[in-house]
Amino acid sequence: KQDIALVMMPLMLVIQFLFSGFLIIRANIPDYLIWLHYLSMFKYGWEILVLNEMKPLTFSCTTSEEVTDSAGLTRCPIQSGPDA
């Protein structure tokens, strides 16, 4: 049984890290695998870390970084920490 655990544990950790949001963001995870994102123990630590570091920040864009939305308005795609 110990041999099985030594093989399965690294596999489980790689899957959890892969779907934590660090390597593959939530928007790019297929719908049929999204449950792996919410089961990942790394997801919650990563989201707290990103929120803690990015929330108080504000960003500004140069004209070359602005994007045009569907209404034809140009805007900076990331204006504050939660947008990032």
JSON list of C-alpha atoms in Angstrom, two decimals:
[
{"chain": "A", "resi": 1, "resn": "LYS", "atom": "CA", "xyz": [0.00, 0.00, 0.00]},
{"chain": "A", "resi": 2, "resn": "GLN", "atom": "CA", "xyz": [2.87, 2.37, 0.65]},
{"chain": "A", "resi": 3, "resn": "ASP", "atom": "CA", "xyz": [4.16, 1.85, -2.90]},
{"chain": "A", "resi": 4, "resn": "ILE", "atom": "CA", "xyz": [0.78, 2.86, -4.32]},
{"chain": "A", "resi": 5, "resn": "ALA", "atom": "CA", "xyz": [0.71, 5.98, -2.14]},
{"chain": "A", "resi": 6, "resn": "LEU", "atom": "CA", "xyz": [4.21, 6.96, -3.27]},
{"chain": "A", "resi": 7, "resn": "VAL", "atom": "CA", "xyz": [3.06, 6.79, -6.89]},
{"chain": "A", "resi": 8, "resn": "MET", "atom": "CA", "xyz": [-0.35, 8.44, -6.44]},
{"chain": "A", "resi": 9, "resn": "MET", "atom": "CA", "xyz": [0.60, 11.37, -4.21]},
{"chain": "A", "resi": 10, "resn": "PRO", "atom": "CA", "xyz": [2.87, 13.20, -6.70]},
{"chain": "A", "resi": 11, "resn": "LEU", "atom": "CA", "xyz": [0.26, 12.67, -9.41]},
{"chain": "A", "resi": 12, "resn": "MET", "atom": "CA", "xyz": [-2.48, 14.16, -7.22]},
{"chain": "A", "resi": 13, "resn": "LEU", "atom": "CA", "xyz": [-0.30, 17.13, -6.26]},
{"chain": "A", "resi": 14, "resn": "VAL", "atom": "CA", "xyz": [0.56, 17.88, -9.89]},
{"chain": "A", "resi": 15, "resn": "ILE", "atom": "CA", "xyz": [-3.13, 17.80, -10.86]},
{"chain": "A", "resi": 16, "resn": "GLN", "atom": "CA", "xyz": [-4.06, 20.08, -7.96]},
{"chain": "A", "resi": 17, "resn": "PHE", "atom": "CA", "xyz": [-1.27, 22.53, -8.78]},
{"chain": "A", "resi": 18, "resn": "LEU", "atom": "CA", "xyz": [-2.14, 22.49, -12.48]},
{"chain": "A", "resi": 19, "resn": "PHE", "atom": "CA", "xyz": [-5.77, 23.44, -11.80]},
{"chain": "A", "resi": 20, "resn": "SER", "atom": "CA", "xyz": [-5.08, 25.87, -8.93]},
{"chain": "A", "resi": 21, "resn": "GLY", "atom": "CA", "xyz": [-5.20, 28.94, -11.19]},
{"chain": "A", "resi": 22, "resn": "PHE", "atom": "CA", "xyz": [-1.45, 29.50, -11.23]},
{"chain": "A", "resi": 23, "resn": "LEU", "atom": "CA", "xyz": [-0.65, 27.55, -14.40]},
{"chain": "A", "resi": 24, "resn": "ILE", "atom": "CA", "xyz": [-4.10, 27.48, -16.01]},
{"chain": "A", "resi": 25, "resn": "ILE", "atom": "CA", "xyz": [-6.45, 30.36, -15.19]},
{"chain": "A", "resi": 26, "resn": "ARG", "atom": "CA", "xyz": [-10.06, 29.54, -14.35]},
{"chain": "A", "resi": 27, "resn": "ALA", "atom": "CA", "xyz": [-11.39, 30.98, -17.63]},
{"chain": "A", "resi": 28, "resn": "ASN", "atom": "CA", "xyz": [-9.27, 28.51, -19.63]},
{"chain": "A", "resi": 29, "resn": "ILE", "atom": "CA", "xyz": [-10.32, 25.38, -17.73]},
{"chain": "A", "resi": 30, "resn": "PRO", "atom": "CA", "xyz": [-12.96, 23.38, -19.65]},
{"chain": "A", "resi": 31, "resn": "ASP", "atom": "CA", "xyz": [-16.39, 23.23, -18.02]},
{"chain": "A", "resi": 32, "resn": "TYR", "atom": "CA", "xyz": [-16.19, 19.47, -17.52]},
{"chain": "A", "resi": 33, "resn": "LEU", "atom": "CA", "xyz": [-12.96, 19.85, -15.47]},
{"chain": "A", "resi": 34, "resn": "ILE", "atom": "CA", "xyz": [-13.83, 22.98, -13.46]},
{"chain": "A", "resi": 35, "resn": "TRP", "atom": "CA", "xyz": [-14.55, 20.86, -10.39]},
{"chain": "A", "resi": 36, "resn": "LEU", "atom": "CA", "xyz": [-10.80, 20.13, -10.19]},
{"chain": "A", "resi": 37, "resn": "HIS", "atom": "CA", "xyz": [-10.21, 23.86, -9.78]},
{"chain": "A", "resi": 38, "resn": "TYR", "atom": "CA", "xyz": [-12.45, 24.02, -6.71]},
{"chain": "A", "resi": 39, "resn": "LEU", "atom": "CA", "xyz": [-10.95, 20.87, -5.17]},
{"chain": "A", "resi": 40, "resn": "SER", "atom": "CA", "xyz": [-7.40, 22.15, -5.46]},
{"chain": "A", "resi": 41, "resn": "MET", "atom": "CA", "xyz": [-5.90, 22.97, -2.07]},
{"chain": "A", "resi": 42, "resn": "PHE", "atom": "CA", "xyz": [-3.50, 25.40, -3.77]},
{"chain": "A", "resi": 43, "resn": "LYS", "atom": "CA", "xyz": [-6.34, 27.47, -5.29]},
{"chain": "A", "resi": 44, "resn": "TYR", "atom": "CA", "xyz": [-7.36, 29.14, -2.06]},
{"chain": "A", "resi": 45, "resn": "GLY", "atom": "CA", "xyz": [-3.85, 30.13, -1.00]},
{"chain": "A", "resi": 46, "resn": "TRP", "atom": "CA", "xyz": [-3.08, 31.46, -4.47]},
{"chain": "A", "resi": 47, "resn": "GLU", "atom": "CA", "xyz": [-6.26, 33.57, -4.64]},
{"chain": "A", "resi": 48, "resn": "ILE", "atom": "CA", "xyz": [-5.64, 35.04, -1.19]},
{"chain": "A", "resi": 49, "resn": "LEU", "atom": "CA", "xyz": [-2.05, 35.87, -2.12]},
{"chain": "A", "resi": 50, "resn": "VAL", "atom": "CA", "xyz": [-3.04, 37.56, -5.40]},
{"chain": "A", "resi": 51, "resn": "LEU", "atom": "CA", "xyz": [-5.88, 39.48, -3.75]},
{"chain": "A", "resi": 52, "resn": "ASN", "atom": "CA", "xyz": [-3.63, 40.66, -0.93]},
{"chain": "A", "resi": 53, "resn": "GLU", "atom": "CA", "xyz": [-0.95, 41.90, -3.31]},
{"chain": "A", "resi": 54, "resn": "MET", "atom": "CA", "xyz": [-3.11, 43.36, -6.08]},
{"chain": "A", "resi": 55, "resn": "LYS", "atom": "CA", "xyz": [-6.21, 44.84, -4.38]},
{"chain": "A", "resi": 56, "resn": "PRO", "atom": "CA", "xyz": [-4.75, 48.20, -3.30]},
{"chain": "A", "resi": 57, "resn": "LEU", "atom": "CA", "xyz": [-3.08, 48.87, -6.67]},
{"chain": "A", "resi": 58, "resn": "THR", "atom": "CA", "xyz": [-4.30, 51.17, -9.44]},
{"chain": "A", "resi": 59, "resn": "PHE", "atom": "CA", "xyz": [-2.96, 50.99, -12.99]},
{"chain": "A", "resi": 60, "resn": "SER", "atom": "CA", "xyz": [-2.77, 53.41, -15.88]},
{"chain": "A", "resi": 61, "resn": "CYS", "atom": "CA", "xyz": [-2.32, 52.61, -19.56]},
{"chain": "A", "resi": 62, "resn": "THR", "atom": "CA", "xyz": [-0.51, 54.24, -22.42]},
{"chain": "A", "resi": 63, "resn": "THR", "atom": "CA", "xyz": [-2.49, 54.75, -25.61]},
{"chain": "A", "resi": 64, "resn": "SER", "atom": "CA", "xyz": [-0.85, 51.68, -27.17]},
{"chain": "A", "resi": 65, "resn": "GLU", "atom": "CA", "xyz": [-2.14, 49.49, -24.31]},
{"chain": "A", "resi": 66, "resn": "GLU", "atom": "CA", "xyz": [-5.76, 50.63, -24.50]},
{"chain": "A", "resi": 67, "resn": "VAL", "atom": "CA", "xyz": [-8.37, 48.31, -26.01]},
{"chain": "A", "resi": 68, "resn": "THR", "atom": "CA", "xyz": [-11.60, 49.04, -27.84]},
{"chain": "A", "resi": 69, "resn": "ASP", "atom": "CA", "xyz": [-14.68, 47.33, -26.38]},
{"chain": "A", "resi": 70, "resn": "SER", "atom": "CA", "xyz": [-17.82, 46.20, -28.20]},
{"chain": "A", "resi": 71, "resn": "ALA", "atom": "CA", "xyz": [-19.44, 49.64, -27.77]},
{"chain": "A", "resi": 72, "resn": "GLY", "atom": "CA", "xyz": [-16.52, 51.30, -29.56]},
{"chain": "A", "resi": 73, "resn": "LEU", "atom": "CA", "xyz": [-15.08, 52.90, -26.43]},
{"chain": "A", "resi": 74, "resn": "THR", "atom": "CA", "xyz": [-11.36, 52.76, -25.74]},
{"chain": "A", "resi": 75, "resn": "ARG", "atom": "CA", "xyz": [-10.34, 51.95, -22.20]},
{"chain": "A", "resi": 76, "resn": "CYS", "atom": "CA", "xyz": [-7.56, 50.50, -20.12]},
{"chain": "A", "resi": 77, "resn": "PRO", "atom": "CA", "xyz": [-8.25, 46.75, -19.72]},
{"chain": "A", "resi": 78, "resn": "ILE", "atom": "CA", "xyz": [-6.82, 46.59, -16.17]},
{"chain": "A", "resi": 79, "resn": "GLN", "atom": "CA", "xyz": [-7.57, 49.66, -14.06]},
{"chain": "A", "resi": 80, "resn": "SER", "atom": "CA", "xyz": [-7.30, 48.32, -10.52]},
{"chain": "A", "resi": 81, "resn": "GLY", "atom": "CA", "xyz": [-5.98, 45.33, -8.60]},
{"chain": "A", "resi": 82, "resn": "PRO", "atom": "CA", "xyz": [-9.21, 43.27, -8.66]},
{"chain": "A", "resi": 83, "resn": "ASP", "atom": "CA", "xyz": [-9.28, 43.58, -12.48]},
{"chain": "A", "resi": 84, "resn": "ALA", "atom": "CA", "xyz": [-5.89, 41.90, -12.65]}
]
